[in-house]
């Protein structure tokens, strides 16, 4: 596997992290600030750098490259496989009458093939319900094929997110990368580091990822009561206090971030499903707990690996970044300490993370986690 990494910060030129190698038909992962990706010339610029590449764009809430967390930048990680291969496909929600599950199923069907081992997703993050997307992706997925990925970000603005494949970044897009080959070793894990507090409440009215009522009372009113003066800062303030979701009849807990609020309808829109009958509880965390959570995620991802990873794709949540503030790089450093300094690291801060729990096969949408996808040939 050959890897080339570069970055471009606002107002600066491209800087390559190592000596630039000539790659024939690389997979080019481009993570960047939404405003910089809106430049109409960005695709042509990167196409000139990698004329034979398959270029995947995604807007972020912060970029991860090596051991650094960067803002107002664009990062590139170009990957050329020597023993395996990949395939990229993209779909736009506008072509599916907003049927997210159907879109997900269509993507998987395009990627099915011999030796398919893993699917990595880069998805629109503003409007797509990540839980429903995963349901569609897994509809026809073969046993043994895993899924990881994330919802694109837009810093803490929640205005619009951009994703694309071999074209200028745009809204409504979902891009999937299929990885094929017996020589591939791909492992993954996620972990949070958040703690629940306050009473548990029952979801008594919801539709998909829209939450209406808790304990038969307007959910938004209750949430604002807990936030107090910070309620005026919604939805930004919600990133510091996500919801712990425990599904009815199980001990399985997920974390849900609030993406938007509708004061007129008195509702909250979350990154994934919040089914009726489930329990929810407010959560909070500290810098040290988040850093420790990243270390645990890395340990889970490394468990049982036969080879050291050559590439690590990290997807962490915007809420974690806001809590850690100037210490945000500590969670990346914790990961590198576990996976090894020789591993090339790329990634981004997101509006939602997709990964199975450690030791499980089914993908789930999480928020407020550090999610790793470790790849080697």
C-alpha positions as a printed NumPy array, in Angstrom:
array([[  0.   ,   0.   ,   0.   ],
       [  1.322,   3.43 ,  -0.967],
       [  0.066,   6.525,   0.837],
       [  0.407,  10.228,   0.05 ],
       [ -0.872,  12.891,   2.444],
       [ -1.158,  16.655,   2.03 ],
       [ -2.93 ,  19.625,   3.551],
       [ -3.919,  23.113,   2.548],
       [ -4.825,  25.654,   5.195],
       [ -6.853,  28.729,   4.389],
       [ -4.748,  31.259,   2.506],
       [ -1.806,  28.855,   2.079],
       [ -0.449,  26.476,  -0.532],
       [ -0.526,  22.701,  -0.482],
       [  1.984,  21.064,   1.851],
       [  2.856,  17.358,   1.45 ],
       [  3.65 ,  15.494,   4.648],
       [  6.146,  13.188,   2.931],
       [  7.873,  12.993,  -0.422],
       [  5.127,  12.867,  -3.03 ],
       [  5.01 ,   9.535,  -4.839],
       [  3.427,   8.997,  -8.233],
       [  0.225,   6.995,  -7.767],
       [ -1.535,   5.403, -10.729],
       [ -5.19 ,   5.051,  -9.719],
       [ -5.422,   5.986,  -6.054],
       [ -8.414,   6.373,  -3.812],
       [ -8.214,  10.033,  -2.773],
       [ -9.957,  10.965,   0.472],
       [-10.507,  14.723,   0.768],
       [-11.816,  16.062,   4.078],
       [-12.254,  19.792,   4.455],
       [-13.888,  22.924,   5.723],
       [-17.243,  23.476,   4.039],
       [-16.475,  27.018,   2.884],
       [-13.222,  25.876,   1.268],
       [-14.968,  22.964,  -0.446],
       [-17.52 ,  25.383,  -1.916],
       [-14.766,  26.847,  -4.105],
       [-15.876,  25.979,  -7.64 ],
       [-12.313,  25.129,  -8.633],
       [-11.515,  22.672,  -5.844],
       [-12.269,  19.49 ,  -7.786],
       [-10.229,  20.574, -10.784],
       [ -7.357,  21.568,  -8.486],
       [ -7.177,  18.156,  -6.813],
       [ -7.795,  16.34 , -10.097],
       [ -4.66 ,  18.024, -11.436],
       [ -2.712,  16.67 ,  -8.458],
       [ -4.065,  13.117,  -8.897],
       [ -5.09 ,  12.775, -12.566],
       [ -5.852,   9.05 , -12.28 ],
       [ -7.483,   9.194,  -8.875],
       [-10.98 ,   8.46 ,  -7.646],
       [-11.694,  11.488,  -5.485],
       [-14.121,  11.418,  -2.547],
       [-14.969,  14.721,  -0.833],
       [-16.553,  15.306,   2.561],
       [-17.088,  18.479,   4.575],
       [-16.155,  18.332,   8.244],
       [-16.29 ,  19.92 ,  11.652],
       [-12.504,  19.758,  11.821],
       [ -9.859,  17.725,  10.022],
       [ -7.551,  15.052,  11.471],
       [ -4.188,  14.481,   9.818],
       [ -1.286,  12.635,  11.438],
       [ -1.373,  13.702,  15.101],
       [ -2.976,  17.074,  14.416],
       [ -6.509,  18.436,  14.488],
       [ -6.847,  21.285,  11.996],
       [ -9.567,  23.822,  11.216],
       [-10.205,  25.876,   8.088],
       [ -8.241,  23.459,   5.958],
       [ -8.464,  20.679,   3.389],
       [ -6.615,  17.401,   3.903],
       [ -5.8  ,  14.725,   1.343],
       [ -4.951,  11.083,   1.852],
       [ -4.337,   9.216,  -1.407],
       [ -4.17 ,   5.414,  -1.218],
       [ -2.825,   3.   ,  -3.82 ],
       [ -3.415,  -0.68 ,  -3.081],
       [ -0.935,  -3.318,  -4.235],
       [ -2.792,  -6.571,  -3.477],
       [ -6.436,  -5.541,  -3.313],
       [ -8.842,  -3.182,  -5.029],
       [-11.735,  -0.836,  -4.376],
       [-14.876,   0.51 ,  -6.025],
       [-16.674,   3.813,  -5.393],
       [-20.317,   4.659,  -6.01 ],
       [-22.495,   7.616,  -5.084],
       [-26.202,   8.349,  -4.872],
       [-28.156,  11.528,  -4.149],
       [-31.217,  11.583,  -1.939],
       [-33.008,  13.811,  -4.456],
       [-33.159,  10.826,  -6.838],
       [-34.981,   8.67 ,  -4.277],
       [-37.811,  10.984,  -3.244],
       [-36.114,  11.259,   0.168],
       [-36.389,   7.479,   0.701],
       [-33.126,   7.034,   2.592],
       [-33.501,   3.295,   3.12 ],
       [-33.984,   2.719,  -0.617],
       [-30.891,   4.813,  -1.335],
       [-28.84 ,   2.713,   1.074],
       [-30.02 ,  -0.541,  -0.489],
       [-29.178,   0.748,  -3.973],
       [-25.631,   1.572,  -2.859],
       [-25.011,  -1.895,  -1.444],
       [-26.37 ,  -3.529,  -4.598],
       [-23.863,  -1.575,  -6.691],
       [-20.974,  -2.757,  -4.532],
       [-21.815,  -6.458,  -4.228],
       [-19.1  ,  -8.605,  -5.734],
       [-16.469, -11.266,  -5.165],
       [-14.22 , -10.722,  -2.141],
       [-16.131,  -7.654,  -0.899],
       [-14.819,  -7.209,   2.629],
       [-15.79 ,  -3.761,   3.854],
       [-17.862,  -0.686,   2.943],
       [-16.852,   2.793,   4.055],
       [-19.544,   5.503,   3.96 ],
       [-19.191,   9.261,   3.593],
       [-22.695,  10.691,   3.921],
       [-24.547,  13.98 ,   3.796],
       [-24.842,  15.037,   7.438],
       [-27.519,  17.72 ,   7.573],
       [-30.709,  15.933,   6.539],
       [-30.099,  12.19 ,   6.222],
       [-31.189,   9.914,   9.07 ],
       [-28.088,   7.809,   9.648],
       [-30.001,   4.93 ,  11.247],
       [-32.29 ,   4.587,   8.246],
       [-29.332,   4.764,   5.864],
       [-27.619,   1.898,   7.706],
       [-30.831,  -0.155,   7.588],
       [-30.862,   0.189,   3.805],
       [-27.148,  -0.543,   3.462],
       [-27.472,  -3.756,   5.463],
       [-30.582,  -5.034,   3.664],
       [-28.714,  -7.292,   1.221],
       [-25.244,  -7.232,   2.729],
       [-23.4  , -10.598,   2.726],
       [-22.318, -12.174,   5.998],
       [-18.816, -11.049,   6.919],
       [-18.981,  -7.655,   5.191],
       [-18.624,  -4.777,   7.649],
       [-19.637,  -1.104,   7.401],
       [-18.061,   1.981,   8.947],
       [-18.156,   5.671,   8.101],
       [-19.652,   8.957,   9.153],
       [-21.99 ,  11.856,   8.551],
       [-20.239,  14.905,   7.127],
       [-19.973,  18.049,   9.223],
       [-20.136,  21.821,   8.995],
       [-18.212,  22.924,  12.086],
       [-20.877,  23.768,  14.706],
       [-23.032,  25.734,  12.248],
       [-25.434,  22.948,  11.169],
       [-26.196,  24.871,   7.974],
       [-25.253,  22.536,   5.105],
       [-22.888,  19.649,   4.498],
       [-21.166,  18.583,   1.281],
       [-20.118,  15.21 ,  -0.127],
       [-19.226,  14.043,  -3.645],
       [-17.391,  11.571,  -5.84 ],
       [-15.335,  12.811,  -8.797],
       [-17.152,  16.135,  -8.95 ],
       [-17.422,  19.355,  -6.976],
       [-18.822,  18.756,  -3.463],
       [-22.621,  19.07 ,  -3.219],
       [-25.578,  18.567,  -0.908],
       [-27.669,  15.419,  -0.501],
       [-24.935,  13.01 ,  -1.553],
       [-23.933,   9.65 ,  -0.072],
       [-20.659,   8.069,  -1.241],
       [-19.702,   4.456,  -0.541],
       [-16.317,   2.804,  -1.016],
       [-16.184,  -0.977,  -1.312],
       [-12.906,  -2.695,  -0.401],
       [-12.17 ,  -6.085,  -1.998],
       [ -9.469,  -8.715,  -1.548],
       [ -8.436, -11.615,   0.647],
       [ -5.239,  -9.807,   1.628],
       [ -7.104,  -6.936,   3.292],
       [ -7.282,  -6.755,   7.061],
       [ -9.859,  -4.204,   8.21 ],
       [-10.802,  -3.813,  11.858],
       [-12.92 ,  -1.188,  13.587],
       [-14.341,  -0.042,  16.915],
       [-16.024,   2.887,  18.634],
       [-16.221,   4.173,  22.178],
       [-17.474,   7.332,  23.835],
       [-16.591,   8.199,  27.397],
       [-19.861,   9.956,  28.322],
       [-21.825,   9.463,  31.549],
       [-25.58 ,   9.681,  32.052],
       [-27.088,  11.934,  34.711],
       [-30.552,  12.913,  35.872],
       [-33.761,  10.875,  35.488],
       [-34.468,   8.436,  32.678],
       [-37.546,   9.324,  30.638],
       [-39.658,   7.29 ,  28.204],
       [-40.067,   8.395,  24.602],
       [-43.838,   8.592,  24.252],
       [-44.021,  10.204,  20.807],
       [-41.518,  10.16 ,  17.957],
       [-41.251,   9.623,  14.23 ],
       [-37.951,   8.282,  12.932],
       [-35.323,  10.704,  14.193],
       [-37.793,  13.417,  15.255],
       [-38.528,  13.499,  18.989],
       [-41.859,  14.971,  20.133],
       [-42.601,  13.837,  23.681],
       [-40.921,  12.414,  26.768],
       [-43.203,  11.086,  29.512],
       [-46.121,  12.565,  27.522],
       [-44.627,  16.049,  27.776],
       [-43.029,  18.143,  25.016],
       [-39.433,  16.908,  24.785],
       [-37.996,  20.251,  23.749],
       [-39.547,  22.006,  26.755],
       [-38.01 ,  19.467,  29.129],
       [-34.63 ,  19.728,  27.444],
       [-34.67 ,  23.516,  27.62 ],
       [-35.505,  23.328,  31.326],
       [-32.354,  21.309,  31.959],
       [-30.225,  23.643,  29.855],
       [-31.453,  26.759,  31.633],
       [-29.772,  29.898,  30.248],
       [-27.917,  27.769,  27.665],
       [-31.227,  26.967,  25.941],
       [-30.845,  30.173,  23.924],
       [-27.742,  28.635,  22.328],
       [-29.542,  25.608,  20.841],
       [-28.737,  23.547,  18.81 ],
       [-25.062,  24.323,  19.521],
       [-25.516,  23.891,  23.298],
       [-26.985,  20.416,  22.776],
       [-23.578,  19.146,  21.656],
       [-22.408,  19.358,  25.271],
       [-25.416,  17.357,  26.528],
       [-26.322,  14.485,  24.203],
       [-28.95 ,  11.855,  24.974],
       [-28.309,   8.298,  26.077],
       [-30.809,   6.071,  24.267],
       [-31.656,   2.644,  25.693],
       [-33.826,   0.586,  23.38 ],
       [-36.979,  -1.021,  24.772],
       [-36.449,  -4.57 ,  26.017],
       [-32.64 ,  -4.422,  25.738],
       [-29.608,  -3.214,  27.632],
       [-28.158,  -1.734,  24.443],
       [-27.391,   1.969,  24.728],
       [-26.671,   4.431,  21.946],
       [-25.763,   8.104,  22.073],
       [-27.814,  10.61 ,  20.106],
       [-26.842,  14.193,  19.303],
       [-29.474,  16.821,  18.609],
       [-28.92 ,  18.255,  15.141],
       [-31.721,  20.801,  15.137],
       [-34.697,  22.117,  17.057],
       [-38.057,  23.346,  15.8  ],
       [-39.497,  25.85 ,  18.263],
       [-42.746,  26.158,  16.313],
       [-43.414,  22.402,  16.372],
       [-41.671,  21.966,  19.755],
       [-39.547,  19.091,  18.408],
       [-35.93 ,  17.985,  18.243],
       [-34.269,  16.317,  15.257],
       [-31.521,  13.84 ,  16.125],
       [-28.841,  12.196,  13.991],
       [-30.542,   8.781,  14.203],
       [-33.77 ,   7.047,  15.167],
       [-35.322,   7.594,  18.605],
       [-38.056,   4.916,  18.766],
       [-41.09 ,   5.16 ,  21.018],
       [-40.791,   3.171,  24.222],
       [-37.029,   3.694,  24.478],
       [-35.49 ,   5.382,  27.512],
       [-33.442,   8.565,  27.245],
       [-31.168,  10.289,  29.722],
       [-28.968,  13.353,  29.521],
       [-25.217,  12.797,  29.292],
       [-22.102,  14.79 ,  30.024],
       [-18.334,  14.258,  29.895],
       [-14.935,  15.675,  30.741],
       [-11.78 ,  16.114,  28.689],
       [-10.053,  13.246,  30.495],
       [-13.007,  10.896,  30.021],
       [-13.165,  11.641,  26.291],
       [ -9.427,  11.067,  25.859],
       [ -9.688,   7.783,  27.747],
       [-12.641,   6.797,  25.555],
       [-10.505,   7.307,  22.443],
       [ -7.81 ,   5.078,  23.925],
       [-10.368,   2.354,  24.66 ],
       [-11.726,   2.56 ,  21.106],
       [ -8.211,   2.127,  19.713],
       [ -7.559,  -0.859,  21.967],
       [-10.782,  -2.518,  20.786],
       [ -9.881,  -1.884,  17.118],
       [ -6.406,  -3.384,  17.561],
       [ -7.667,  -6.471,  19.382],
       [ -6.87 ,  -9.619,  17.409],
       [ -5.184,  -7.885,  14.476],
       [ -2.572,  -9.939,  12.603],
       [ -0.738,  -6.961,  11.11 ],
       [ -0.037,  -3.403,  12.155],
       [ -2.469,  -1.049,  10.427],
       [ -1.051,   0.931,   7.536],
       [ -3.91 ,   3.444,   7.487],
       [ -6.248,   4.591,  10.249],
       [ -9.375,   6.59 ,   9.46 ],
       [-10.597,   8.363,  12.593],
       [-14.096,   9.805,  12.839],
       [-14.883,  11.677,  16.027],
       [-17.896,  13.801,  16.934],
       [-18.151,  17.577,  16.896],
       [-19.483,  17.403,  20.467],
       [-16.252,  15.802,  21.664],
       [-14.251,  18.499,  19.93 ],
       [-16.22 ,  21.276,  21.613],
       [-15.81 ,  19.759,  25.079],
       [-12.062,  19.192,  24.623],
       [-11.503,  22.62 ,  23.057],
       [ -7.756,  23.405,  22.998],
       [ -6.927,  19.912,  24.263],
       [ -8.7  ,  18.197,  21.369],
       [ -5.508,  16.678,  19.945],
       [ -5.146,  14.605,  23.104],
       [ -7.711,  12.072,  21.893],
       [ -5.82 ,  11.641,  18.61 ],
       [ -2.566,  11.227,  20.515],
       [ -4.19 ,   8.571,  22.709],
       [ -5.204,   6.652,  19.583],
       [ -1.743,   6.851,  18.011],
       [ -0.141,   5.59 ,  21.218],
       [ -2.217,   2.41 ,  20.841],
       [ -2.157,   1.835,  17.069],
       [  1.493,   2.798,  16.571],
       [  3.308,   5.812,  15.162],
       [  4.034,   4.132,  11.806],
       [  0.335,   4.126,  10.901],
       [ -0.811,   6.956,   8.623],
       [ -3.716,   8.783,  10.245],
       [ -6.498,  10.725,   8.572],
       [-10.084,  11.56 ,   9.503],
       [-12.531,  14.233,  10.521],
       [-15.009,  15.491,  13.1  ],
       [-18.544,  14.552,  12.151],
       [-22.267,  14.832,  12.848],
       [-22.511,  11.058,  13.39 ],
       [-20.331,   7.961,  13.394],
       [-21.117,   4.558,  11.848],
       [-19.545,   1.376,  13.166],
       [-20.44 ,  -1.937,  14.77 ],
       [-19.718,  -2.294,  18.45 ],
       [-16.458,  -4.121,  19.127],
       [-16.893,  -7.832,  18.464],
       [-20.224,  -7.386,  16.66 ],
       [-21.198,  -7.36 ,  12.99 ],
       [-24.207,  -5.05 ,  12.7  ],
       [-23.407,  -1.398,  12.08 ],
       [-25.042,   1.244,  14.286],
       [-25.187,   5.013,  14.212],
       [-23.519,   6.597,  17.198],
       [-22.822,  10.14 ,  18.301],
       [-20.109,  11.46 ,  20.581],
       [-17.8  ,   8.506,  19.914],
       [-14.314,   8.019,  18.554],
       [-14.653,   5.541,  15.669],
       [-11.666,   3.878,  14.021],
       [-11.311,   2.   ,  10.74 ],
       [ -7.889,   0.334,  10.544],
       [ -6.7  ,  -0.938,   7.149],
       [ -3.719,  -2.985,   6.017],
       [ -2.869,  -5.339,   3.154]])
